[in-house]
Coordinates of C-alpha atoms in Angstrom, one line a residue:
X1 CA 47.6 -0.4 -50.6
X2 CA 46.4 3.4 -51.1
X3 CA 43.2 2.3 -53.1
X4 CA 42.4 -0.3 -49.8
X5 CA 42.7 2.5 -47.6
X6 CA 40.9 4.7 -50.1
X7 CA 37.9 2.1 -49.9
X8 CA 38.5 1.6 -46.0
X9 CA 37.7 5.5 -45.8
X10 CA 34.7 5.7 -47.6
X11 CA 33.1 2.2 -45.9
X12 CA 34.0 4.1 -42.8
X13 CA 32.3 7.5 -43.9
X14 CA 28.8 5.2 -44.8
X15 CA 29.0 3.8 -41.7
X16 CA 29.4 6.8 -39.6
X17 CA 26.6 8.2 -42.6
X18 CA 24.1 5.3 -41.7
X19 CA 24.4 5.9 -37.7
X20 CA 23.7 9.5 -37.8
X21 CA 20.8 8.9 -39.5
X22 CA 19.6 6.0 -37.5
X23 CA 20.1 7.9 -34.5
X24 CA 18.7 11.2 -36.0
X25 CA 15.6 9.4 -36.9
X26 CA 15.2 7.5 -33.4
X27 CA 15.5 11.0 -31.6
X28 CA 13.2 12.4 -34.2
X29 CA 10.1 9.2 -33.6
X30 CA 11.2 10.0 -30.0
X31 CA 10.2 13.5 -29.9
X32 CA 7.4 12.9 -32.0
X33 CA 6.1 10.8 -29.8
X34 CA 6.5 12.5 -26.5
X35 CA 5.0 15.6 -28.7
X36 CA 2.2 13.3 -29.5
X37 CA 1.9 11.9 -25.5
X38 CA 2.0 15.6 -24.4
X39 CA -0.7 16.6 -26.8
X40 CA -3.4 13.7 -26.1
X41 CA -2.7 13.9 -22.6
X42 CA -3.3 17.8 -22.4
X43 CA -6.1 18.0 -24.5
X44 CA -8.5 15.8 -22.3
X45 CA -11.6 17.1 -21.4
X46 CA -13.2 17.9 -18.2
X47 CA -15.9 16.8 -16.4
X48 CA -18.9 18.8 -17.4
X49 CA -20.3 18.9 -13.6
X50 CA -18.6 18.9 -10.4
X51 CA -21.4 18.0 -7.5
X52 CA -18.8 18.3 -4.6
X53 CA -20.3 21.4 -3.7
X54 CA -24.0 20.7 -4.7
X55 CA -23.5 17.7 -2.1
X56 CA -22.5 19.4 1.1
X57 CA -25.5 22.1 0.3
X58 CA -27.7 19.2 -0.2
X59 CA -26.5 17.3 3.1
X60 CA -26.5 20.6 5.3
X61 CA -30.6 20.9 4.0
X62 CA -31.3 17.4 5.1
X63 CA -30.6 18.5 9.0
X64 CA -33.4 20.8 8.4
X65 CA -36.4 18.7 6.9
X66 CA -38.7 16.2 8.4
X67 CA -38.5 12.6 8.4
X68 CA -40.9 12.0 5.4
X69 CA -39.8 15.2 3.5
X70 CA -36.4 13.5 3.3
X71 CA -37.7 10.4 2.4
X72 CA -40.2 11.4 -0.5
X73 CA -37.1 14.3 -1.8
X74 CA -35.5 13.8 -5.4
X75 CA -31.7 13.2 -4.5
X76 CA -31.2 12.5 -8.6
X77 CA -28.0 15.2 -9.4
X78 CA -27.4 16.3 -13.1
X79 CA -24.3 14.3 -13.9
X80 CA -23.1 13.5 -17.2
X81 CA -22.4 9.7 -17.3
X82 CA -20.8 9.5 -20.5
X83 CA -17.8 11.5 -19.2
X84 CA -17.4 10.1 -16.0
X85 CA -17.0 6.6 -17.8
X86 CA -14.6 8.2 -20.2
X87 CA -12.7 9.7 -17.2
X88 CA -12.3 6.1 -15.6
X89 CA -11.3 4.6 -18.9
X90 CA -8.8 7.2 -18.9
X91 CA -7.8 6.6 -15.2
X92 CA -7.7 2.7 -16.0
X93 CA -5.5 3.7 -18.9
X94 CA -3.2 6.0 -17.7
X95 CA -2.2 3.9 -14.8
X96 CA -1.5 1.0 -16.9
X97 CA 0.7 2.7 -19.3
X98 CA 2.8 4.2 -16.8
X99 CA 4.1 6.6 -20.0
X100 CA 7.3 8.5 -18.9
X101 CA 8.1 11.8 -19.9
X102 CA 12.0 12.2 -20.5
X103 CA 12.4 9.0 -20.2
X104 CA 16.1 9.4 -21.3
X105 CA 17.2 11.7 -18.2
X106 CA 16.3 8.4 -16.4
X107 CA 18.7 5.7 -15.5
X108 CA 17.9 2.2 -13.2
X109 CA 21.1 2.4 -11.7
X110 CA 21.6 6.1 -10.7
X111 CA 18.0 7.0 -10.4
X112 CA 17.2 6.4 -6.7
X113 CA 14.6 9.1 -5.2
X114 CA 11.4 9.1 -6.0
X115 CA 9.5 12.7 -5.6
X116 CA 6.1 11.4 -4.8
X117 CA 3.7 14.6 -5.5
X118 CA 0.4 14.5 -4.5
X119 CA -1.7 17.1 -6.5
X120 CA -5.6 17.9 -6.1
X121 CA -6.4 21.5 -7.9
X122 CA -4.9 23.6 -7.5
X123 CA -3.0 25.3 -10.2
X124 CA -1.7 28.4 -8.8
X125 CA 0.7 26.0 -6.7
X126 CA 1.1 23.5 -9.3
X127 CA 2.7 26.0 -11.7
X128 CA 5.0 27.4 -8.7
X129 CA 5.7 24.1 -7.0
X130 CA 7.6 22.8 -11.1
X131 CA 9.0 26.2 -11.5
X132 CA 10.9 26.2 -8.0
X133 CA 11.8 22.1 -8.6
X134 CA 14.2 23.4 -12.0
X135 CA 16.4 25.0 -8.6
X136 CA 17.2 22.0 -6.9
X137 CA 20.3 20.7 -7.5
X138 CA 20.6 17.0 -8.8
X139 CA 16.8 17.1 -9.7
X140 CA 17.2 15.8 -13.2
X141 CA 18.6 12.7 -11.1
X142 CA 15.5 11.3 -9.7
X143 CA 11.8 10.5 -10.9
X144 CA 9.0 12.7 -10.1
X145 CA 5.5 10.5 -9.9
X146 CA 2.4 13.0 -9.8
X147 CA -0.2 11.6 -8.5
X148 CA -3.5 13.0 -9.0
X149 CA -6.8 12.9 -7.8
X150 CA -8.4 15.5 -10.4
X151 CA -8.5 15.6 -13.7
X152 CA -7.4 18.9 -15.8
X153 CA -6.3 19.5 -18.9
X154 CA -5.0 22.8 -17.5
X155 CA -2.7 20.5 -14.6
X156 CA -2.1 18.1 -17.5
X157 CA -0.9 20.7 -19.7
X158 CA 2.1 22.1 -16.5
X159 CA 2.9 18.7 -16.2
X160 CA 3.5 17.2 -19.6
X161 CA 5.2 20.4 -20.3
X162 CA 7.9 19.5 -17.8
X163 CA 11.1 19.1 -19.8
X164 CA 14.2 19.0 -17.2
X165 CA 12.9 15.7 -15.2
X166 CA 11.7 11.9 -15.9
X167 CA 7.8 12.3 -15.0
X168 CA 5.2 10.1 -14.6
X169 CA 1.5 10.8 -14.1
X170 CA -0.7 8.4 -12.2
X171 CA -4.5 8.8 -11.1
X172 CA -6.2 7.7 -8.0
X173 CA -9.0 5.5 -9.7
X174 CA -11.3 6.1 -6.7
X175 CA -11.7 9.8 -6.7
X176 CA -15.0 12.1 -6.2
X177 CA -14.5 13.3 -9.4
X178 CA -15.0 9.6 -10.6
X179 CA -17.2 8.8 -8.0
X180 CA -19.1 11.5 -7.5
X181 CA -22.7 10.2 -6.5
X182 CA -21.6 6.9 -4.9
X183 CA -18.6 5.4 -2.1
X184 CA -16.2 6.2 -2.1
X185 CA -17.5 9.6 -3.0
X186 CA -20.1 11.5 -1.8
X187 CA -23.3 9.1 -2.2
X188 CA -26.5 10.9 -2.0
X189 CA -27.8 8.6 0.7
X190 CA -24.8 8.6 3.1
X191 CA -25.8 10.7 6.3
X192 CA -25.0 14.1 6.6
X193 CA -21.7 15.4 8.8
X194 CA -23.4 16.8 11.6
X195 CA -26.7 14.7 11.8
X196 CA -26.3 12.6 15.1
X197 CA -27.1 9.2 15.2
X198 CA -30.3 9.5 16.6
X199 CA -31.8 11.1 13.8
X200 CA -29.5 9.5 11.7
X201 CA -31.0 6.3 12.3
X202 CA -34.7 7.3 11.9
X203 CA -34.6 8.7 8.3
X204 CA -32.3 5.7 7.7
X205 CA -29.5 7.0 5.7
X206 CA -27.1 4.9 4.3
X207 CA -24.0 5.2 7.0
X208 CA -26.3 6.0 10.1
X209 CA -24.3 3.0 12.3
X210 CA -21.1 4.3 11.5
X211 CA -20.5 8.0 13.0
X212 CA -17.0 8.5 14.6
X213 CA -15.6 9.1 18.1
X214 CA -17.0 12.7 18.1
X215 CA -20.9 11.6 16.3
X216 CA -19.9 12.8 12.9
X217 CA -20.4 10.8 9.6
X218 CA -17.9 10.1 7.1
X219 CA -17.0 13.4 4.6
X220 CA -15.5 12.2 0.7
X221 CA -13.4 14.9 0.7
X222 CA -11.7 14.0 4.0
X223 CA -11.5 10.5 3.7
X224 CA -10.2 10.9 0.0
X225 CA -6.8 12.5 1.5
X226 CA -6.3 8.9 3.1
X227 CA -7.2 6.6 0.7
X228 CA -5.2 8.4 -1.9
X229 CA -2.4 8.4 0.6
X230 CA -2.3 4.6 1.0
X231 CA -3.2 3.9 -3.2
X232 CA -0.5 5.7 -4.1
X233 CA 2.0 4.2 -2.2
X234 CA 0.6 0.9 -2.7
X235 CA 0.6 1.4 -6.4
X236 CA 4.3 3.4 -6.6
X237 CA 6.2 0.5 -4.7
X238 CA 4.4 -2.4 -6.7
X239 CA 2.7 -1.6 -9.4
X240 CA 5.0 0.9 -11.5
X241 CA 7.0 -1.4 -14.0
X242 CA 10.0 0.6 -14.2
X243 CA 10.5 0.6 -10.6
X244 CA 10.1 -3.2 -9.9
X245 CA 12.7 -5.3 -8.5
X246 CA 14.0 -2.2 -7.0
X247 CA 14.0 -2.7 -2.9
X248 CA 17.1 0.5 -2.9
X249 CA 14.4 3.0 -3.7
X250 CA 13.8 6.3 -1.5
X251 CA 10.4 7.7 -1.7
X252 CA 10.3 11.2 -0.4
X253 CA 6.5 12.4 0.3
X254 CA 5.7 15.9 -1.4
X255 CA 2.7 18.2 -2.3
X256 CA 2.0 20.8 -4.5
X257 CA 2.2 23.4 -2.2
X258 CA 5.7 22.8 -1.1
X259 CA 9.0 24.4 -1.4
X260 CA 12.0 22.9 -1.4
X261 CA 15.3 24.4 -1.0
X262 CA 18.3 24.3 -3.9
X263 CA 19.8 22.0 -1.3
X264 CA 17.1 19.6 -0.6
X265 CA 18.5 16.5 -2.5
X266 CA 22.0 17.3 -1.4
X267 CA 20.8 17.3 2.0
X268 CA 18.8 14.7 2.1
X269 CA 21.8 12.5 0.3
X270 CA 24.1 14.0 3.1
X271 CA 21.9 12.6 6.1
X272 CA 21.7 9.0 4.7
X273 CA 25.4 8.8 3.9
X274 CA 25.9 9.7 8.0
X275 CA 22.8 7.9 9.3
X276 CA 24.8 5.0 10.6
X277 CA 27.0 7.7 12.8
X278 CA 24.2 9.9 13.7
X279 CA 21.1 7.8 14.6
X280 CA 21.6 4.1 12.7
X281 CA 18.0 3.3 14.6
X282 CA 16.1 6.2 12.3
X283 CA 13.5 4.3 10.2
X284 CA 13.1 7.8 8.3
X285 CA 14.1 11.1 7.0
X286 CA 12.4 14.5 6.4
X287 CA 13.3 17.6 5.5
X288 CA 10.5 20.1 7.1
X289 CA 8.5 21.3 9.9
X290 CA 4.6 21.7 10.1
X291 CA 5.4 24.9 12.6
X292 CA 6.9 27.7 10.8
X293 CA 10.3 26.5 13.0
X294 CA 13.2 26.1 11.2
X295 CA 13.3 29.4 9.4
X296 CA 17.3 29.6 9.9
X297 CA 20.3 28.8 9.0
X298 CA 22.8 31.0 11.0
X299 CA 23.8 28.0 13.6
X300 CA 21.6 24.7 11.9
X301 CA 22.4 24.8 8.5
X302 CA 24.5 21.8 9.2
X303 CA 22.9 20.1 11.8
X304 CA 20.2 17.4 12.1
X305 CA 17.5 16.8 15.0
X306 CA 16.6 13.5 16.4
X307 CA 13.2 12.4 18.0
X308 CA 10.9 9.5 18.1
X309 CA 8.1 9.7 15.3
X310 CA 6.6 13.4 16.1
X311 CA 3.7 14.3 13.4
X312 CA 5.0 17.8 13.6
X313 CA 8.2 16.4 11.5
X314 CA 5.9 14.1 9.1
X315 CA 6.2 17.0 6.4
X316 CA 8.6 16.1 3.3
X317 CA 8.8 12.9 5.1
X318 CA 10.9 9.8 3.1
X319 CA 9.6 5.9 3.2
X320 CA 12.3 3.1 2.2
X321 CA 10.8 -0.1 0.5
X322 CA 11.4 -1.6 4.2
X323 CA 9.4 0.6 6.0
X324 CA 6.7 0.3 3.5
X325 CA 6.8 -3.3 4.3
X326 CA 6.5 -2.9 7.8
X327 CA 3.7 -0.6 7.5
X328 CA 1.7 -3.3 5.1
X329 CA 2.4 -5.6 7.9
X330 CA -0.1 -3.8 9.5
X331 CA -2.5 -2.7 7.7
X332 CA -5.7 -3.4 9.2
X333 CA -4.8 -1.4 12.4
X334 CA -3.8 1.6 9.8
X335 CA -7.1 1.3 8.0
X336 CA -8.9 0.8 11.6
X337 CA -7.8 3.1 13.5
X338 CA -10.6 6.6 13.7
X339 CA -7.9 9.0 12.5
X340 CA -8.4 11.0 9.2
X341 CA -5.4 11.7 8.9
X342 CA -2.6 9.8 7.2
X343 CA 0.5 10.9 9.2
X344 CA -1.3 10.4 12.5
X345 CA -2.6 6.8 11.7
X346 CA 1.4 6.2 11.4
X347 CA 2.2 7.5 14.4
X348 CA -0.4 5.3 16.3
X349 CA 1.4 2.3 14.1
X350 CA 5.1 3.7 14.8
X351 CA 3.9 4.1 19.3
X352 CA 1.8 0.6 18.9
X353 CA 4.1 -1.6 16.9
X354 CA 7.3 -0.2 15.8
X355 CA 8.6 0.8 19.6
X356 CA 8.3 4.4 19.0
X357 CA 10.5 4.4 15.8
X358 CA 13.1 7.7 15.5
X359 CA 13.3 9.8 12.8
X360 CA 15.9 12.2 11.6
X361 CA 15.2 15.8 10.4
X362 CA 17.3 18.7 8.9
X363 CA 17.2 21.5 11.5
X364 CA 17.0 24.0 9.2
X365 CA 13.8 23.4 7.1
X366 CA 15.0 22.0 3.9
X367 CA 11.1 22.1 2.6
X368 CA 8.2 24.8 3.6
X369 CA 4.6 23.9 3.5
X370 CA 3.1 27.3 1.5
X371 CA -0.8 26.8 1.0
X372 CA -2.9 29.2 2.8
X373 CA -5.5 26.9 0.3
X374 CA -6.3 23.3 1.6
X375 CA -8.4 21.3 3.4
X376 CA -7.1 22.2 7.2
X377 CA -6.5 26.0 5.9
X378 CA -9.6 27.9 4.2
X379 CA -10.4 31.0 5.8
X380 CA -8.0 34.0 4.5
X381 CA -7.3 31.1 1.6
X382 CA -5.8 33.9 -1.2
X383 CA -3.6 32.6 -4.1
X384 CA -2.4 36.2 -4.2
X385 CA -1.0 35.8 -0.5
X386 CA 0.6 32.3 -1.7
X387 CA 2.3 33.6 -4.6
X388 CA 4.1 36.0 -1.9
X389 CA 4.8 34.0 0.2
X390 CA 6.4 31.9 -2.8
X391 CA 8.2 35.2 -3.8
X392 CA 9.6 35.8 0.2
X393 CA 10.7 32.2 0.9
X394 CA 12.5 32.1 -2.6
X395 CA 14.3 35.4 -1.4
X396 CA 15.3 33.5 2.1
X397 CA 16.9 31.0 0.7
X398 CA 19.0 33.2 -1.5
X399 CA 19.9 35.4 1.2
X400 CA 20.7 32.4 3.3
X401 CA 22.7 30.5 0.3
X402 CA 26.2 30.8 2.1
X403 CA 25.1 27.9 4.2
X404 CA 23.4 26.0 1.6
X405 CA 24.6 22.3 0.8
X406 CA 27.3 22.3 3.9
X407 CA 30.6 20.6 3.2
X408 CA 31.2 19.8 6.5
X409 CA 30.2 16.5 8.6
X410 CA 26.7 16.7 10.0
X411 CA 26.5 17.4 14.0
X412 CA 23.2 16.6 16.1
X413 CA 21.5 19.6 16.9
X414 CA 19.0 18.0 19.9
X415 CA 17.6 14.3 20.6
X416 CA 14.7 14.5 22.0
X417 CA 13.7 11.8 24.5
X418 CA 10.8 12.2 25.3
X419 CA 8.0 9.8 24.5
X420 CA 4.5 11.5 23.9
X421 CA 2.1 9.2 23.8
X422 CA -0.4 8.9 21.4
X423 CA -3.7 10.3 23.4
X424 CA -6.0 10.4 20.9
X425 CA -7.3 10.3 17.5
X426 CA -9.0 13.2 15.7
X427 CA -11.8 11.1 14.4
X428 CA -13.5 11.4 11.0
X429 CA -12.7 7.8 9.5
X430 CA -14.9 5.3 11.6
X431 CA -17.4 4.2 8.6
X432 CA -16.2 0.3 7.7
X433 CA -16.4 1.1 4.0
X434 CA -13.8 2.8 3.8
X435 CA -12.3 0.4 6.4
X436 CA -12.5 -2.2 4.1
X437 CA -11.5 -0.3 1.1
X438 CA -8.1 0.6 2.1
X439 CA -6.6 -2.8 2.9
X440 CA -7.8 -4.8 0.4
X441 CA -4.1 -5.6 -0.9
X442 CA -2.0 -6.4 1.8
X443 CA -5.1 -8.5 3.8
X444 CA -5.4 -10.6 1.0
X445 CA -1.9 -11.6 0.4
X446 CA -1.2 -11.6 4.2
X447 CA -4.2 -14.2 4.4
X448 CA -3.8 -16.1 1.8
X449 CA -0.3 -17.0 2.4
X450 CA -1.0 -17.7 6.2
X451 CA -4.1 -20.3 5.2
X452 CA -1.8 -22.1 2.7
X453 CA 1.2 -22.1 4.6
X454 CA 0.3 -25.9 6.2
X455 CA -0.4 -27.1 3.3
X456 CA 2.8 -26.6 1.5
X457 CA 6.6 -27.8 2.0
X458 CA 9.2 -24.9 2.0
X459 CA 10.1 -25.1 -1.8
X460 CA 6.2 -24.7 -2.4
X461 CA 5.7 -22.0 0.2
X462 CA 8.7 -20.2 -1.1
X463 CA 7.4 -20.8 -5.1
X464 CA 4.3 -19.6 -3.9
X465 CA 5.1 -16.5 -1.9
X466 CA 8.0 -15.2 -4.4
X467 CA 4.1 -15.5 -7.4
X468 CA 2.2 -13.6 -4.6
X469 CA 5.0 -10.7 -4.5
X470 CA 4.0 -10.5 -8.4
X471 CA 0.0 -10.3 -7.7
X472 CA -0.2 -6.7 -9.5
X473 CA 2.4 -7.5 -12.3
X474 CA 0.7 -10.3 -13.7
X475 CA -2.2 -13.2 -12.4
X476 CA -1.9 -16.0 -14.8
X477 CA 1.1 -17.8 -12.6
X478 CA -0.8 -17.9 -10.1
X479 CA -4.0 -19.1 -11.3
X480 CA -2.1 -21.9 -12.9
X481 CA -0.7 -23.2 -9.7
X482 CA -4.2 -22.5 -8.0
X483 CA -5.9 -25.1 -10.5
X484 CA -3.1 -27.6 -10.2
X485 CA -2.9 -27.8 -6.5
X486 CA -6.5 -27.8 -6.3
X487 CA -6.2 -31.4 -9.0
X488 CA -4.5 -32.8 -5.9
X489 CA -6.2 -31.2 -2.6
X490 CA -9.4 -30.9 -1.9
X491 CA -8.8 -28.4 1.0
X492 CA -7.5 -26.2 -1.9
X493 CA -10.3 -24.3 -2.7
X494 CA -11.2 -22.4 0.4
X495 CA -7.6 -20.9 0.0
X496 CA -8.9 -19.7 -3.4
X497 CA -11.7 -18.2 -2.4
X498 CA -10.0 -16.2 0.3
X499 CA -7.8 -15.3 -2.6
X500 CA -10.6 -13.8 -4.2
X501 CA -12.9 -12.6 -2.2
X502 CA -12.1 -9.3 -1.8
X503 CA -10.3 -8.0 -4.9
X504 CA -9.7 -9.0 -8.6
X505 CA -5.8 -9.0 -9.7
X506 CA -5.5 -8.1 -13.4
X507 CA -2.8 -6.8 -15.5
X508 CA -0.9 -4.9 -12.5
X509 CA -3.7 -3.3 -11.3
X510 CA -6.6 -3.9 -8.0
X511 CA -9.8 -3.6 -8.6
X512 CA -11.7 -3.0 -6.0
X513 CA -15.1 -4.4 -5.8
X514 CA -16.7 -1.2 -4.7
X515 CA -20.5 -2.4 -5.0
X516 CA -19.5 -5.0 -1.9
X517 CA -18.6 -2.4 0.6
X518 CA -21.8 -0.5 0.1

């Protein structure tokens, strides 16, 4: 009996032996690997040339030269072609991979807000914006998605160096960086801003029938801010594999000149846990002003404010998996509508189709827009003035900590009635290229669904629709049943070529036929 339980022991001790070192090795390839991810990822190169600037030089000398000067100029820019096709590549691979840093701080079942981070260039706020994040409590709890529209080793290097959060990077594959001499970037034979149509149409440039409300032509770097807006989103809610078959996610909207408070998540958590006693109609939640209002806590700390969709409460705003489907649902009117701007194209949608949809917001600004650097803010742009500003608004929310992450029930601080209506837009997106460009996804499905509707009995509809959820995961289902219905109906085929006419589904990604829009 002793010698059995002798043997029991040491059986025991090789087992518990033979685990450890499994598991020692499995964290060891792990850390080896996300070493090895960090490295590759960090050490990419950069672009040798960035035109953005030669461009809007070369557009403001056009207003000045003659008709035939124009014509007979050499608009040929010094770009080095090698690395812009290894930068797409890179793009194309990146977004397909989907790698995620710390992938073991993540969890399907208790990971549930997405920070979505929209980052251009700026490093100064970049390196602030991941220092302040380590301060929020429960931040190790969701996933953070960069999404960029520049590639730098130097922003690759802040990023992959994140430790204390699941990451993911992903790149918008249409930038100027990529595109940088044709649409959807700056092509050399687009019309200058300021040109008037006039004139525009006499020296013939490319966009001359296409100025906006106020006679300006389209600007890359503007339009890029919208398009990247809608891609992201797009891509984020049906394209990232980790995230699919998830319709509980939260999505809040961030950039890298934000701050957000220790309490932010807490907050945030608190206002959805009381939304059905508070405002059960509120399509949406967000946690900042884009007036310096808000800077207290004294009486608001606990309090939330109520109003139909204001664009001055857009900042740190959150959009459910529901909402984003309502928004798809119109798409066209998003992507038609002459308004630059993002947030102000949804609150034309949110006046014209969703009733004038309410919103919830924390009284007391939960997140601070910082950047004196941007595309609305460039005079007096100083990184030494952000950093202090960093520094002061890190100091008001320790001096203001006592009413930080309230324990108490949440009270309505006002409920605004009012209705403003939407009078009108601020112009800048009127040229149908990128019109077209931006709906390409949900017009497709939307149409193809509608023209093969009649043609199908519910099972068949419902088999169908359930394959064209799965368009950007995977295309071979539905080619299959394409080519078998079309065996049996001859009226088949025009549903496949509105299928394909304006975008090619492959491997979970959209490829946008770019040279068709020009």
């Amino acid at each position: 009996m002793f010698r059995f339980s002798h043997y029991r022991c040491i059986i025991f001790r090789y087992i518990i032996l033979c685990l450890f070192i499994i598991t020692a090795m499995k964290l060891t390839i792990e850390v080896y690997y996300n070493l090895q991810k960090r490295s590759i990822d960090s050490n990419s190169l950069t672009l040798l040339f960035d035109d953005s600037q030669l461009n809007k030089e070369r557009q403001q000398n056009l207003l000045n030269l003659t008709t035939s000067q124009i014509q007979s100029i050499n608009t040929t820019l010094t770009i080095n072609r090698t690395a812009i096709e290894y930068y797409r590549q890179y793009v194309q691979r990146k977004n397909h991979e989907q790698f995620m840093y710390n992938n073991y701080l993540f969890s399907s079942k208790t990971t549930r807000y997405i920070l979505l981070v929209q980052v251009h260039k700026r490093i100064v706020y970049l390196k602030k914006f991941i220092e302040m994040l380590q301060a929020v409590q429960t931040i190790n709890q969701t996933l953070i998605i960069f999404s960029h529209d520049f590639i730098d080793p130097e922003l690759n290097i802040l990023v992959t160096n994140i430790k204390f959060v699941p990451v993911i990077q992903i790149f918008y594959p249409f930038s100027q960086q990529l595109y940088p001499d044709e649409f959807p970037g700056p092509d050399p034979n687009d019309c200058p801003r300021d040109i008037g149509k006039d004139r525009a149409l006499a020296i013939r440039c490319k966009n001359a029938l296409y100025p906006d409300q106020y006679g300006h032509y389209r600007e890359a770097s503007i339009t890029q801010i919208k398009h990247h807006w809608w891609w992201k989103l797009n891509f984020v809610f049906k394209s990232i594999k980790i995230l699919q078959s998830r319709s509980d996610l939260l999505v809040l909207l961030l950039e890298e000149d934000f701050y957000l408070s220790p309490d932010a998540l807490f907050f945030l958590k608190k206002m959805e846990d009381e939304k059905e006693r508070l405002c059960p109609e509120c399509v949406s939640y967000t946690l900042g002003h884009q007036e310096n209002a808000g800077r207290e806590f004294n009486n608001v700390g606990s309090k939330v404010s109520i109003a139909y969709w204001p664009a001055r409460h857009s900042l740190s705003m959150t959009i459910s998996y529901s909402l984003w489907l309502s928004i798809l649902q119109y798409a066209e009117e998003f992507c038609n509508v002459d308004e630059y701007n993002w947030d102000w194209s949804l609150i034309y949608l949110a006046q014209k189709r969703f009733n004038y949809s309410r919103v919830m917001w924390s009284s007391a600004a939960r997140v601070i827009h910082l950047g004196s650097c941007g595309t609305h803010h460039k005079k007096g742009c100083s990184n030494q003035l952000d950093i202090a500003q960093w520094k002061e608004t890190d100091k008001f929310y320790q001096l203001n900590h006592k009413y930080l992450f309230p324990t108490t029930s949440l009270t309505v601080h006002a409920k605004y009635e009012a209705r403003h209506p939407f009078e009108q837009t601020y112009g800048g997106w009127s040229d149908v290229r990128d019109r077209q460009l931006l709906p390409t996804l949900a017009k497709t499905a939307r149409k193809y669904l509608k023209t093969v509707a009649p043609l199908l009995n519910n099972d068949e509809f419902n088999e169908t629709k359930k394959i064209v959820e799965q368009f950007q995961q995977e295309s071979e289902p539905l080619q299959e049943l394409l080519l078998k219905r079309a065996q049996t109906e001859e009226n088949w085929y025009p549903a496949m070529s509105t299928l394909t006419s304006t975008s090619t589904f492959e491997n979970g990604r959209v490829k946008t036929e770019i040279s068709r829009l020009k």
